[in-house]
Coordinates of C-alpha atoms in Angstrom, one line a residue:
Q65 CA 115.6 104.2 88.9
V66 CA 113.2 103.8 91.6
Q67 CA 114.0 105.6 95.1
L68 CA 112.2 104.2 97.7
V69 CA 111.0 105.3 101.0
E70 CA 110.0 103.2 104.0
S71 CA 108.5 104.9 107.5
G72 CA 106.1 102.7 110.1
G73 CA 108.6 100.7 112.1
G74 CA 109.1 100.7 116.1
L75 CA 108.7 98.9 119.2
V76 CA 105.4 97.2 120.0
Q77 CA 104.3 94.2 122.2
A78 CA 103.0 90.8 121.1
G79 CA 100.0 90.5 120.0
G80 CA 100.0 94.1 118.5
S81 CA 99.8 95.8 115.4
L82 CA 101.9 98.4 113.4
R83 CA 101.6 99.4 109.5
L84 CA 104.7 99.7 107.4
S85 CA 104.7 102.3 104.2
C86 CA 107.1 103.0 101.2
V87 CA 106.6 105.4 99.1
A88 CA 108.1 105.1 95.1
S89 CA 109.7 108.0 93.3
G90 CA 111.8 108.3 90.1
R91 CA 111.1 105.7 87.1
T92 CA 108.0 103.6 88.3
S93 CA 106.7 103.4 85.6
S94 CA 108.3 99.7 84.5
N95 CA 108.1 98.6 88.2
Y96 CA 105.8 95.3 87.9
A97 CA 105.8 94.1 91.7
M98 CA 106.7 95.4 95.2
G99 CA 107.9 93.0 97.8
W100 CA 108.4 92.9 101.6
F101 CA 111.4 91.5 102.8
R102 CA 112.8 90.7 106.6
Q103 CA 116.0 89.9 108.3
A104 CA 116.7 89.2 112.1
P105 CA 120.0 89.0 113.2
G106 CA 122.3 86.0 112.0
K107 CA 119.7 85.2 109.8
D108 CA 119.4 85.3 106.3
R109 CA 117.1 87.7 104.2
E110 CA 113.4 86.1 104.4
F111 CA 110.4 86.6 101.6
V112 CA 107.3 88.4 103.7
A113 CA 105.0 89.7 101.1
A114 CA 104.4 90.7 97.2
I115 CA 102.1 92.7 95.2
T116 CA 101.6 93.3 91.4
W117 CA 101.0 96.9 90.8
S118 CA 98.6 96.4 87.9
A119 CA 96.3 93.3 88.9
G120 CA 97.0 93.5 92.9
S121 CA 97.9 90.2 93.3
T122 CA 99.3 89.1 96.3
Y123 CA 101.7 86.6 97.9
Y124 CA 102.6 85.9 101.3
A125 CA 105.0 83.8 103.5
D126 CA 103.4 81.1 105.4
S127 CA 104.9 82.0 108.7
V128 CA 102.9 85.7 108.0
K129 CA 99.7 84.0 106.4
G130 CA 96.6 85.2 107.7
R131 CA 98.3 87.9 110.1
F132 CA 100.2 90.3 107.5
T133 CA 98.1 92.4 104.8
I134 CA 100.0 93.9 102.1
S135 CA 98.0 96.9 99.8
R136 CA 99.0 99.5 97.8
D137 CA 97.6 102.8 96.2
N138 CA 98.8 103.1 92.7
A139 CA 97.8 107.3 92.5
K140 CA 100.5 107.6 95.4
N141 CA 103.3 104.9 94.4
T142 CA 102.8 103.3 97.8
V143 CA 102.6 100.2 99.3
Y144 CA 101.3 98.9 102.6
L145 CA 102.4 96.1 105.1
Q146 CA 99.6 95.6 107.9
M147 CA 100.7 93.6 110.6
S148 CA 98.6 92.3 113.0
S149 CA 99.0 89.8 116.2
L150 CA 102.7 90.3 116.1
K151 CA 105.3 87.8 117.8
P152 CA 108.6 88.4 119.3
E153 CA 109.9 85.9 116.2
D154 CA 108.7 89.1 114.2
T155 CA 111.2 91.1 115.4
A156 CA 113.7 91.7 112.4
D157 CA 114.8 94.9 109.9
Y158 CA 112.4 95.2 107.2
Y159 CA 112.8 96.1 103.7
C160 CA 110.8 97.6 100.7
A161 CA 112.1 96.4 97.6
A162 CA 111.0 96.7 93.9
T163 CA 110.9 94.2 90.7
T164 CA 110.4 95.0 86.9
R165 CA 110.4 91.1 86.7
P166 CA 107.3 88.8 86.5
A167 CA 109.1 87.4 89.9
V168 CA 108.4 88.2 93.5
L169 CA 109.3 85.8 95.8
A170 CA 113.3 85.9 95.6
A171 CA 115.2 89.0 96.4
R172 CA 117.7 88.6 93.9
F173 CA 115.0 89.3 91.5
Y174 CA 114.5 93.2 93.4
G175 CA 116.6 95.8 92.0
S176 CA 115.6 98.9 94.1
W177 CA 115.7 98.9 98.1
G178 CA 114.5 100.8 100.7
Q179 CA 117.0 101.7 104.0
G180 CA 115.0 99.5 105.8
T181 CA 113.0 100.1 109.0
Q182 CA 113.5 97.9 112.3
V183 CA 110.4 96.1 113.7
T184 CA 110.6 94.9 117.8
V185 CA 108.2 92.6 119.4
S186 CA 108.4 92.2 123.1
S187 CA 107.5 89.7 124.5

């Protein structure tokens, strides 16, 4: 079982930047990858980005490609999401998740989740 603790959410103006952090603890040795998802009011939970622990392979949703960067620090069991050129449509609750499976693009593959952190982008 993995515990995930997120931080870094907040209020930012359009065009600004935020960096989200997620620290994993517990039984982390079996983790294959970490991912970020988001959910806006009245919307389905949406894949944002993912990174594998071993090779550091990255995956991005088309809506954030070129603006968001996911990275990891293996020694600290920490994953980051650097968000730049933020838009009002990026406003959502952002969730960190961990998977033991070699599949990262859908929420159903993840077994551990953080509590969520709110990101609000003002226009």
